[in-house]
CSV table of C-alpha atoms and ligand atoms in Angstrom, one decimal:
chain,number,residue,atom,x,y,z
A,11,UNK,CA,-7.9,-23.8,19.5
A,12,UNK,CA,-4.3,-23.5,21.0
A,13,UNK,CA,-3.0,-22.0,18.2
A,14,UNK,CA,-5.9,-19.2,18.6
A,15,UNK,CA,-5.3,-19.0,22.4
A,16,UNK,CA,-1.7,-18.1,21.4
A,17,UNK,CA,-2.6,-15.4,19.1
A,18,UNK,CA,-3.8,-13.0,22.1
A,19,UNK,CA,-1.1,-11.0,23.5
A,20,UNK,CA,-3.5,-11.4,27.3
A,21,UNK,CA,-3.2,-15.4,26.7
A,22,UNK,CA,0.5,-15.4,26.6
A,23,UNK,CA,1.1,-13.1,29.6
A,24,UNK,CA,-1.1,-15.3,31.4
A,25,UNK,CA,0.4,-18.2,31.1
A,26,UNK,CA,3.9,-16.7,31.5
A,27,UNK,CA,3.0,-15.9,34.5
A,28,UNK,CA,1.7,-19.2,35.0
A,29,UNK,CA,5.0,-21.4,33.8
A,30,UNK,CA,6.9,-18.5,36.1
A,31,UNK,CA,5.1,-19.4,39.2
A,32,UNK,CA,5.0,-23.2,38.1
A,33,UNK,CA,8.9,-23.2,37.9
A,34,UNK,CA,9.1,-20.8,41.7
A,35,UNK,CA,7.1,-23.6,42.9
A,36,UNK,CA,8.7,-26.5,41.8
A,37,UNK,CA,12.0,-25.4,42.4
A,38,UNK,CA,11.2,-24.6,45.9
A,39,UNK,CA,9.7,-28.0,46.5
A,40,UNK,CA,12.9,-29.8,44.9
A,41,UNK,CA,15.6,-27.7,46.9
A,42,UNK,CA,13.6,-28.0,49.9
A,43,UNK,CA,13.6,-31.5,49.3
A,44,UNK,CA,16.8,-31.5,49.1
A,45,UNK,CA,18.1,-29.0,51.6
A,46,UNK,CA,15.7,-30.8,54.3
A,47,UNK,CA,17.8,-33.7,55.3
A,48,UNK,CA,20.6,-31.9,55.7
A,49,UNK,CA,19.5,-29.2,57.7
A,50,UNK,CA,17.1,-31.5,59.8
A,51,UNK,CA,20.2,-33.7,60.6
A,52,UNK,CA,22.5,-30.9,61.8
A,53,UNK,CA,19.6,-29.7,63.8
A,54,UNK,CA,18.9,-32.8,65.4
A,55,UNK,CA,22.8,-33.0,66.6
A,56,UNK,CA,22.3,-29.9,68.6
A,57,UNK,CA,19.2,-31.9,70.1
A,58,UNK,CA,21.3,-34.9,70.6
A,59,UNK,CA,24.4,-32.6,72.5
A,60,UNK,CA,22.0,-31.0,74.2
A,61,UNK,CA,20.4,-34.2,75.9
A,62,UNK,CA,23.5,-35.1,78.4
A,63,UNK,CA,22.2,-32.3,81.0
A,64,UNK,CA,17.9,-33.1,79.9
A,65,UNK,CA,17.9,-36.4,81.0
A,66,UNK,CA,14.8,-37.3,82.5
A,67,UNK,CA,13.3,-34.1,81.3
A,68,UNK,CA,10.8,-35.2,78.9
A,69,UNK,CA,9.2,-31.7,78.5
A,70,UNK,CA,12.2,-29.7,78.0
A,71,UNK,CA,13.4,-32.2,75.3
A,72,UNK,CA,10.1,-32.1,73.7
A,73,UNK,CA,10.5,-28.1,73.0
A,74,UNK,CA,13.7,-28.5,71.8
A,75,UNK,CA,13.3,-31.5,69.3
A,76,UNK,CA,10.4,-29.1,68.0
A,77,UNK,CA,12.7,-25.9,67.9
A,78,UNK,CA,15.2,-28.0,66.3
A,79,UNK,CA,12.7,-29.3,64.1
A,80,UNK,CA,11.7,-25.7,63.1
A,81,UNK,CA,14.8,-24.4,62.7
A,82,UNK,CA,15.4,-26.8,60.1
A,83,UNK,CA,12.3,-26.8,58.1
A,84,UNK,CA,12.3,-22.7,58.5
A,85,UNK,CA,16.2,-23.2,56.9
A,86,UNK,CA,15.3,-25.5,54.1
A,87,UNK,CA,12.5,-23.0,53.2
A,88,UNK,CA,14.8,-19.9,53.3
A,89,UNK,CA,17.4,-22.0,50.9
A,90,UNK,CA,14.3,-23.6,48.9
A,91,UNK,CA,12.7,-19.6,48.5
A,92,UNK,CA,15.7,-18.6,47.7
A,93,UNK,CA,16.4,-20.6,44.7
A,94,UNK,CA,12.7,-20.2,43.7
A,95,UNK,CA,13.1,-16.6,44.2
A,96,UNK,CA,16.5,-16.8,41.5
A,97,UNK,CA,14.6,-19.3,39.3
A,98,UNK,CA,11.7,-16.9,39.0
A,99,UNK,CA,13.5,-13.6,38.3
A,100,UNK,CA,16.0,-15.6,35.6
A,101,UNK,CA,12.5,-17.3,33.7
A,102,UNK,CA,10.7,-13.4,33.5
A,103,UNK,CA,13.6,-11.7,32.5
A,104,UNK,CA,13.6,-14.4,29.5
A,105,UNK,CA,9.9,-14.2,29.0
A,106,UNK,CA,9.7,-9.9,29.2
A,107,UNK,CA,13.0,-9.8,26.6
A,108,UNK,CA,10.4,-12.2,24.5
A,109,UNK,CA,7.5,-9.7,24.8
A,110,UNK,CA,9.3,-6.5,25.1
A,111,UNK,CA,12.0,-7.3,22.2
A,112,UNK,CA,9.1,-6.7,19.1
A,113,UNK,CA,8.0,-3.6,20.6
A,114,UNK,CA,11.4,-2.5,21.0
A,115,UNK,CA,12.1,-3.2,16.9
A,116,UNK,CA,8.2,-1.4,15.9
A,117,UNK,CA,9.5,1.7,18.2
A,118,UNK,CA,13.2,1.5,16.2
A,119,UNK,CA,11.5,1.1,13.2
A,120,UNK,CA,8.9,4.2,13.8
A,121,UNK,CA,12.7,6.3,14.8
A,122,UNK,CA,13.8,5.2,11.6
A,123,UNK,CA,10.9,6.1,9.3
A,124,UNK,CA,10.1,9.3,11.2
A,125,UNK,CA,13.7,10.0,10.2
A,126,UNK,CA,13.1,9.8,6.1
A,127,UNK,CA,14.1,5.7,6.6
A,128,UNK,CA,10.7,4.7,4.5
A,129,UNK,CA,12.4,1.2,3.4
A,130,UNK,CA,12.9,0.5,7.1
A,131,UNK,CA,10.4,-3.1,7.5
A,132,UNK,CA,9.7,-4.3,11.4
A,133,UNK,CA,11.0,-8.2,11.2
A,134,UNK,CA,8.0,-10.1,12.0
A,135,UNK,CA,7.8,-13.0,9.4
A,136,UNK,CA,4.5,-14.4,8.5
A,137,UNK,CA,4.6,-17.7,9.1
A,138,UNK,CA,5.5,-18.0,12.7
A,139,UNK,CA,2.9,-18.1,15.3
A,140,UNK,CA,4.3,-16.2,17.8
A,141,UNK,CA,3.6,-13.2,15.0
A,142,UNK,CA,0.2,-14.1,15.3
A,143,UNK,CA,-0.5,-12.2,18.6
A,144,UNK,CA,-1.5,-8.8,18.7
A,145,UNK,CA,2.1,-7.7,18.8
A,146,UNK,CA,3.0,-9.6,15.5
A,147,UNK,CA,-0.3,-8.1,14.2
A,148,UNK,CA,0.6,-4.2,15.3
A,149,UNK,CA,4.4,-5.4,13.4
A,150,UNK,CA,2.2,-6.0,10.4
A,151,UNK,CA,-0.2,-3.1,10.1
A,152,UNK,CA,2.9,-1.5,11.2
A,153,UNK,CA,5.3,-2.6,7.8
A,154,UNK,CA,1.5,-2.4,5.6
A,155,UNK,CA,1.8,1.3,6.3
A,156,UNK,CA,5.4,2.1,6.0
A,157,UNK,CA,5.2,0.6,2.8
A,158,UNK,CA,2.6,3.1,2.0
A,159,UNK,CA,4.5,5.6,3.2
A,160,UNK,CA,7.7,4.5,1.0
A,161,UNK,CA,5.0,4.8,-2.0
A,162,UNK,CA,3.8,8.2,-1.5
A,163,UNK,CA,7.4,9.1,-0.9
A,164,UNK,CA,8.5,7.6,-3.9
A,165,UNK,CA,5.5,8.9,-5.9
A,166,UNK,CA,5.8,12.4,-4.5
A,167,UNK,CA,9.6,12.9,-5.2
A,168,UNK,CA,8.4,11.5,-9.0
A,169,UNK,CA,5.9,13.7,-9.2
A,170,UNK,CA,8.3,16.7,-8.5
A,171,UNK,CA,10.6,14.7,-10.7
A,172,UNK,CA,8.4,14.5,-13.4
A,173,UNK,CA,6.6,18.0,-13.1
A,174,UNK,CA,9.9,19.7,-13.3
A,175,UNK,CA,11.4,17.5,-16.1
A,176,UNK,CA,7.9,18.2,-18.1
A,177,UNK,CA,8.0,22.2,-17.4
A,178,UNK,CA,11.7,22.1,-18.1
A,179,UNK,CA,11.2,21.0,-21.5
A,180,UNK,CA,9.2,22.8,-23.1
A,181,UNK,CA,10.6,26.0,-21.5
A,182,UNK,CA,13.7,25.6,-22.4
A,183,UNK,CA,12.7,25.1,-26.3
A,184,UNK,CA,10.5,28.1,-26.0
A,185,UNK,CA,13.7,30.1,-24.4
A,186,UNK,CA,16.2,29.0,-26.9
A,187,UNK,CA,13.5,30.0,-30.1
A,188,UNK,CA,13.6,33.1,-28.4
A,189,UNK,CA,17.2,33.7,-27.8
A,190,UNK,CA,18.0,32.5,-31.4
A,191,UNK,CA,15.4,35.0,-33.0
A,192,UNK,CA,16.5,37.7,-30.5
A,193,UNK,CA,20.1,37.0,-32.2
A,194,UNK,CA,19.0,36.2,-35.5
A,195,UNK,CA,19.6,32.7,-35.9
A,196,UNK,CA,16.6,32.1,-36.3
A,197,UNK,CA,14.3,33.6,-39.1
A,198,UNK,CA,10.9,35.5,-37.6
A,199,UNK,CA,8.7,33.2,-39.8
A,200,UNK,CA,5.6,31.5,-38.9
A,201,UNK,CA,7.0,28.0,-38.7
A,202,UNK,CA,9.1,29.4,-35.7
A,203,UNK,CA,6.2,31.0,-34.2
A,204,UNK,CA,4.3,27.7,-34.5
A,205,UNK,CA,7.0,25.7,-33.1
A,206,UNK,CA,7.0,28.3,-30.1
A,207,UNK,CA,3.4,27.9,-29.8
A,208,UNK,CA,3.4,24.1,-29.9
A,209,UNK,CA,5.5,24.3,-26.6
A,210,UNK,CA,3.7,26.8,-25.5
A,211,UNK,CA,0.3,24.2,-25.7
A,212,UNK,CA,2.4,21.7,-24.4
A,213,UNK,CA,3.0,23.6,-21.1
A,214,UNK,CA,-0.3,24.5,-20.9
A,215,UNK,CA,-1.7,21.5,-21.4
A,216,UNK,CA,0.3,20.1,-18.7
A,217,UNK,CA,-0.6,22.8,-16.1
A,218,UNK,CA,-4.1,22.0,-16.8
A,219,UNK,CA,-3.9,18.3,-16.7
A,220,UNK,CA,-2.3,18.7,-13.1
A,221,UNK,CA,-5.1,21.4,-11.8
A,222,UNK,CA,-7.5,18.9,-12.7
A,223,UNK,CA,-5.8,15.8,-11.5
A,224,UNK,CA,-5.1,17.9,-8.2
A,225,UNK,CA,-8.9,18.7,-8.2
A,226,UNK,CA,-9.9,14.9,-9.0
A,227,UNK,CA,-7.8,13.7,-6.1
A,228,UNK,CA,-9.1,16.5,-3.8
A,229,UNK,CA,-12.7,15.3,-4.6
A,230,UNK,CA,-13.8,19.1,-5.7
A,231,UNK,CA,-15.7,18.4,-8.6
A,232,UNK,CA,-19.7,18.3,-9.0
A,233,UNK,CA,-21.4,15.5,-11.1
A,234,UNK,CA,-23.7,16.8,-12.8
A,235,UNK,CA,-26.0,13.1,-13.4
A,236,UNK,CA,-28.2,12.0,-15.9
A,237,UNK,CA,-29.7,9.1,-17.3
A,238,UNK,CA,-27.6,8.8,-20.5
A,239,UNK,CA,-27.8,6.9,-24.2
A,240,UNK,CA,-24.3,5.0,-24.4
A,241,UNK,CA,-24.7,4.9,-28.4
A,242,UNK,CA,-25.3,9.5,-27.7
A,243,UNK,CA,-21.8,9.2,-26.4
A,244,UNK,CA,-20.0,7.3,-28.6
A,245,UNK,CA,-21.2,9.3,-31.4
A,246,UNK,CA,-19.9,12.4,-29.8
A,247,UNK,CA,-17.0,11.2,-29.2
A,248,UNK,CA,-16.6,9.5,-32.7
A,249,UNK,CA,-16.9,13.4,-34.0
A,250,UNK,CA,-14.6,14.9,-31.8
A,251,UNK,CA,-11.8,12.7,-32.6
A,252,UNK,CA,-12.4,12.2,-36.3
A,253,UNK,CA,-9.9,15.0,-37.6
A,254,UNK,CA,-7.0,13.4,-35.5
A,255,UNK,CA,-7.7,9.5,-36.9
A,256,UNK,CA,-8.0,11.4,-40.2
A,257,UNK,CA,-4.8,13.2,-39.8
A,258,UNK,CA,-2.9,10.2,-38.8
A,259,UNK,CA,-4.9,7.7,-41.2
A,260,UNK,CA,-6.2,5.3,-38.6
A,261,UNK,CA,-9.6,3.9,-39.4
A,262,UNK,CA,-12.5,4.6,-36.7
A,263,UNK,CA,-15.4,2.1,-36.6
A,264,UNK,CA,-18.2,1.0,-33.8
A,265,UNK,CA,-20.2,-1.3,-32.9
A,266,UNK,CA,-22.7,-0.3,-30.4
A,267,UNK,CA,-25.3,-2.9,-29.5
A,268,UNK,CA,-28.8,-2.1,-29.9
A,269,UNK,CA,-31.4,-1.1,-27.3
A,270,UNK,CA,-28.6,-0.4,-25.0
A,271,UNK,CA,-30.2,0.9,-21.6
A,272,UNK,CA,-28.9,4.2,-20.4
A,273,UNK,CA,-26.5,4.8,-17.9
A,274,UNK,CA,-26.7,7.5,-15.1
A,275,UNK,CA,-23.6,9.9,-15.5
A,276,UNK,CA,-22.2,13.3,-16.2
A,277,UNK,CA,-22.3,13.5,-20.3
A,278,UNK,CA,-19.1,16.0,-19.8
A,279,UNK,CA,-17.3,13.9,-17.5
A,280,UNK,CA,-18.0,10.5,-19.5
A,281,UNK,CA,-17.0,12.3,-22.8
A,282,UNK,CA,-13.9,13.3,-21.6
A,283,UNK,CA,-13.3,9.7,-20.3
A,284,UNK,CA,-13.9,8.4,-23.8
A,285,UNK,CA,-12.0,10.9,-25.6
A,286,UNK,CA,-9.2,10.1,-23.5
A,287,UNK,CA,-9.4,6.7,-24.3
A,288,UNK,CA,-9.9,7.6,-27.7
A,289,UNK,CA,-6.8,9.7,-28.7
A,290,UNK,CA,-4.5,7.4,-26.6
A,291,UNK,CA,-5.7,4.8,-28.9
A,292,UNK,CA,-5.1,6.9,-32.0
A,293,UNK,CA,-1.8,8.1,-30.5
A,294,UNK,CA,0.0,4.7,-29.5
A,295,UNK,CA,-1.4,3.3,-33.2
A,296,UNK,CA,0.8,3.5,-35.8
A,297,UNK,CA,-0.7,5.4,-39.6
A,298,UNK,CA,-2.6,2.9,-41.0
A,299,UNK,CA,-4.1,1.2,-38.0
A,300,UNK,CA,-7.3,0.7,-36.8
A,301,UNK,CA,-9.2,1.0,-33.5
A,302,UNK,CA,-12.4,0.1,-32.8
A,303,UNK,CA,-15.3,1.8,-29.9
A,304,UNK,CA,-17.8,-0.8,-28.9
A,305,UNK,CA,-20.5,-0.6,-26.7
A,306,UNK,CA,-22.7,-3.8,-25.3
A,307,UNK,CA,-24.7,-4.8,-22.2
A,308,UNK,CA,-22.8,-7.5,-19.8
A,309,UNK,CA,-25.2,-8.4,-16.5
A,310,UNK,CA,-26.0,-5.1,-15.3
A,311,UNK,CA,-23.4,-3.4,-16.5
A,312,UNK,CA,-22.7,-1.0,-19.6
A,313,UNK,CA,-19.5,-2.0,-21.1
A,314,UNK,CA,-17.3,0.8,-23.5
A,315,UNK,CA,-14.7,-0.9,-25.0
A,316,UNK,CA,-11.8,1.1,-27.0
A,317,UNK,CA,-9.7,-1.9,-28.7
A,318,UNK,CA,-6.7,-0.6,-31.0
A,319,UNK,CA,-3.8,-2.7,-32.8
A,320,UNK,CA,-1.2,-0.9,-31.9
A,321,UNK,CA,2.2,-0.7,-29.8
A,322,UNK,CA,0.5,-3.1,-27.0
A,323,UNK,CA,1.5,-2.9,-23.6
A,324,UNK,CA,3.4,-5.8,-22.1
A,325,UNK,CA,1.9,-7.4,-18.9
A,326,UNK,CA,4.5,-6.2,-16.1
A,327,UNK,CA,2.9,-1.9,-17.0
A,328,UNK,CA,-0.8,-3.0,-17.0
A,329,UNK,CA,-1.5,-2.9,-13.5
A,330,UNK,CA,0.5,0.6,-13.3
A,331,UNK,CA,-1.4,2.2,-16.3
A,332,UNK,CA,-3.9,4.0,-14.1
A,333,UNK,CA,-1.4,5.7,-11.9
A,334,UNK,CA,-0.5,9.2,-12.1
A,335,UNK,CA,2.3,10.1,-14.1
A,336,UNK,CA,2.8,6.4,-15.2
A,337,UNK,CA,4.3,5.7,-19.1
A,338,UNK,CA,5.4,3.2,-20.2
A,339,UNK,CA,8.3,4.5,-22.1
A,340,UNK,CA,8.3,8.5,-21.2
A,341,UNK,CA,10.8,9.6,-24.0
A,342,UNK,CA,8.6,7.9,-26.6
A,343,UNK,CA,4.9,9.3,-25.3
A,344,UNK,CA,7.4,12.9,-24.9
A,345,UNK,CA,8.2,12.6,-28.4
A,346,UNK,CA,5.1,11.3,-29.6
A,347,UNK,CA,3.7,15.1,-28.7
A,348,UNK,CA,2.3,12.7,-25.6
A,349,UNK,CA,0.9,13.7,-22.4
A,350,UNK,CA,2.6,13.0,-19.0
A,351,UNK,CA,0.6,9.7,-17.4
A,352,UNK,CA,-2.0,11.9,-16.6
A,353,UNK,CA,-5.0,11.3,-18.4
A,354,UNK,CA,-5.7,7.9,-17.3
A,355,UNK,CA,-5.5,8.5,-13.8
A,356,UNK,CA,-7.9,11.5,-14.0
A,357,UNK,CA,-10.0,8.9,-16.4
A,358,UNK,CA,-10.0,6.0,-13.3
A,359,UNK,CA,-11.1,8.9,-11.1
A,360,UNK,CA,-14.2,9.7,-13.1
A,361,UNK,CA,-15.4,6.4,-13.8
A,362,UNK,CA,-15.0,5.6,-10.2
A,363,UNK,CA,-16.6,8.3,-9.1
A,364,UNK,CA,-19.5,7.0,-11.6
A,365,UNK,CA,-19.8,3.9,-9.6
A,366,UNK,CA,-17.9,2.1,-12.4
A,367,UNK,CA,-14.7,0.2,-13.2
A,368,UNK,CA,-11.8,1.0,-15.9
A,369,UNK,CA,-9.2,-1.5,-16.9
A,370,UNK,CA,-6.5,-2.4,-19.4
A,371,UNK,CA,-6.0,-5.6,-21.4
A,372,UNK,CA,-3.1,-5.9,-23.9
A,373,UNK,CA,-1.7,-9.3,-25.7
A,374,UNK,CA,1.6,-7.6,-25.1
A,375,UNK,CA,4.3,-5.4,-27.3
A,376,UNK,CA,3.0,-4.9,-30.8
A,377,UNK,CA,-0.2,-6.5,-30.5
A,378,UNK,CA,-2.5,-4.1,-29.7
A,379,UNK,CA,-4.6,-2.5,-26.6
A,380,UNK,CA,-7.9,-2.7,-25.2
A,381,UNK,CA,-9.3,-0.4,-23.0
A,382,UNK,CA,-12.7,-1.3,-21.1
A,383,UNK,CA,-15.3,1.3,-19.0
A,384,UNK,CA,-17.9,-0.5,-17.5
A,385,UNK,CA,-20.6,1.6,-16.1
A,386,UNK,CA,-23.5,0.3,-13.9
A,387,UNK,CA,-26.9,0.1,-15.7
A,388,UNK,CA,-29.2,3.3,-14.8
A,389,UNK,CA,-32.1,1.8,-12.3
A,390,UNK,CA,-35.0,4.3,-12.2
B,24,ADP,P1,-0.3,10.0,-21.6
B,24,ADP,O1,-0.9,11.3,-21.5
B,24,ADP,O2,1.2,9.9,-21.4
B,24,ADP,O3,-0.8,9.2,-22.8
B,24,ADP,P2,-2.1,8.4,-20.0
B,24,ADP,O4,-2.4,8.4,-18.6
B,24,ADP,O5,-3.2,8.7,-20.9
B,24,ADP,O6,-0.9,9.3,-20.3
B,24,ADP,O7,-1.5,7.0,-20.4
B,24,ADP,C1,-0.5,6.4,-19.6
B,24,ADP,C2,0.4,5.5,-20.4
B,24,ADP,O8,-0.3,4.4,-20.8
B,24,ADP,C3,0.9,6.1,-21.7
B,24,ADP,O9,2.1,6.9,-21.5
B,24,ADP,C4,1.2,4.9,-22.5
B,24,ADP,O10,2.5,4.4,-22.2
B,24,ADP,C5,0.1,3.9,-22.1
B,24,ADP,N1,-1.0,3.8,-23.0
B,24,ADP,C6,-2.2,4.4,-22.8
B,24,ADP,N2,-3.0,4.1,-23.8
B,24,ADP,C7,-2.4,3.2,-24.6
B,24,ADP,C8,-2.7,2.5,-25.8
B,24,ADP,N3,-3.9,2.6,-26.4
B,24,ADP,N4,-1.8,1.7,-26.3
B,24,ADP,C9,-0.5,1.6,-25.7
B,24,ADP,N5,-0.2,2.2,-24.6
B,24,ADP,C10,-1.1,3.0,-24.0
């Protein structure tokens, strides 16, 4: 109950306020208490020297015990407010530097961000209670979103990073097939031209990957919905990947489950998803491998699984797998003929935007991969 009462920034003031007056007060009483005698003695001399020419005047000696009287009370009250007066401005100066000092450090904080600072953090640890208050909260939200701040930053200057590094590649094989066929170095034969072309895909396949990841992100895509046969899908997908497992000797199978009900998506969109899926598997499997496309019914959801026994992933990438531009080791997806981290971003996007849920599980390095879509049943 306390401890709540302490969390609100109004509770706190109040009783600062409170303790300041509290402290006024009781200083006043104790210096009066002690300035009193004092003054009432020196007072009550001047009543005493004052006597020799009263005598017998029992009025006039009556007014001035009682201005004597007041004089000294009025004087231990002037000393006593005094002191309270001190006391008071001494406790609020403590108690505003208390209030004031986190808002000081968020406004320093918001300087130092504001000027490209991102790692700059507001010191406002979590398990004291004077954080708890609405203060301690704003220092919170505050460090929550210049840590998101220090992410976008990061991912932006890797995505610039990246998007350069990945043009720069291929362009400057394609410039130096040129310049060595321009001066004969190289023979005009068709293996050049393919190799030219190859980069040339490579480029292109990257600007496209980034339109639609860019499109994805902006949310300018249609669905186009439909109640949908899982087992339709995996079939069509099985077909469009066959001449790449073929190639690289890699045995396909399924297993879809029987009377499966449909799901409600975009065929083109899910396809893509799958194929994605699909020839990640077949490229991070080595010849001879083997990955596996199931399909089952788990509660009310559709689950696509794409299980392979390839490289792995160890447990530290998994929960980066999904970001943009992510790999876990770039020069060996670069030299693999790999993409650039985009495809499973842009595959998280779809299947989110189906309602659904995509993750990664892997045993670690060398022990394979498995990748899981899980889709919402179709209700009609
Ligand atoms: P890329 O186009 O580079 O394959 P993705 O977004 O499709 O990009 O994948 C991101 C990263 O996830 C890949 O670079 C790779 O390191 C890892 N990855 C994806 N699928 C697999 C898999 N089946 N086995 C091992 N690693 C994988």
């Amino acid at each position: 109950m306390w401890a709540k009462l302490r969390s609100h920034l109004a509770v706190k003031l109040f009783i600062s306020y409170l303790v300041i007056i509290m402290i006024g007060l009781a200083v006043q009483v104790i210096v009066a208490e002690v300035a009193m005698p004092s003054a009432f003695q020196r007072h009550m001399a001047n009543v005493g020297t004052g006597m020799g020419g009263m005598m017998g005047n029992g009025g006039a000696r009556a007014m001035g015990f009682y201005d004597n009287f007041r004089a000294a009370v009025n004087e231990a009250l002037v000393v006593a407010g005094v002191a309270a007066l001190l006391a008071a401005i001494v406790v609020s100066l403590v108690i505003a530097r208390r209030v004031v000092a986190p808002v000081e450090s968020i406004t320093h904080a918001s300087q130092r961000i504001a000027d490209g600072h991102y790692d700059h953090r507001v010191a406002a640890p979590q398990a004291d209670p004077q954080a708890a208050d609405e203060i301690g909260q704003l220092a919170r939200a505050f460090n929550k979103m210049a840590e998101r701040l220090e992410h976008t930053e990061q991912m932006r200057r890797d995505l610039l990073g990246d998007v350069s590094h990945e043009l720069r590649t291929p362009l400057t094989a394609i410039k130096g097939s040129m310049e060595a066929l321009e001066d004969g170095v190289l023979a005009a034969e068709p293996a050049t031209f393919q190799r030219i072309q190859a980069e040339a895909d490579r480029l292109q396949r990257l600007v496209d990957d980034l339109q639609e990841l860019s499109r994805m992100e902006a949310g300018a895509y249609v669905l186009d919905r439909q109640p949908l046969a899982v087992d339709t899908l995996v079939q069509m997908a099985r077909e469009r990947v066959a001449p790449v497992y073929q190639q690289k000797r890699i045995t396909l199978t399924a297993e879809v489950a029987p009377r499966l009900p449909p799901v409600f998506g975009d065929p083109d969109r899910l396809l893509q998803v799958l194929l994605n899926l699909l020839n990640n598997a077949a490229q991070y499997t080595p010849a001879g491998g083997a990955v596996c496309v199931e399909a089952k019914l788990v509660g009310h959801e559709v689950l696509m699984l794409v299980a392979d026994n390839g490289v792995g992933i160890s447990a530290e990438h998994i929960p980066h797998l999904f970001t943009r531009f992510y790999r876990v080791d770039k020069s060996r997806s670069r030299q693999a003929g790999g993409g650039s981290g985009i495809g499973l971003a842009i595959a998280r996007h779809l299947v989110e935007a189906h309602g659904g849920r995509i993750w990664a599980e892997s045993e670690g390095e060398g022990k394979g991969s498995t990748f899981t879509v899980a889709l919402p049943v179709h209700q009609n």
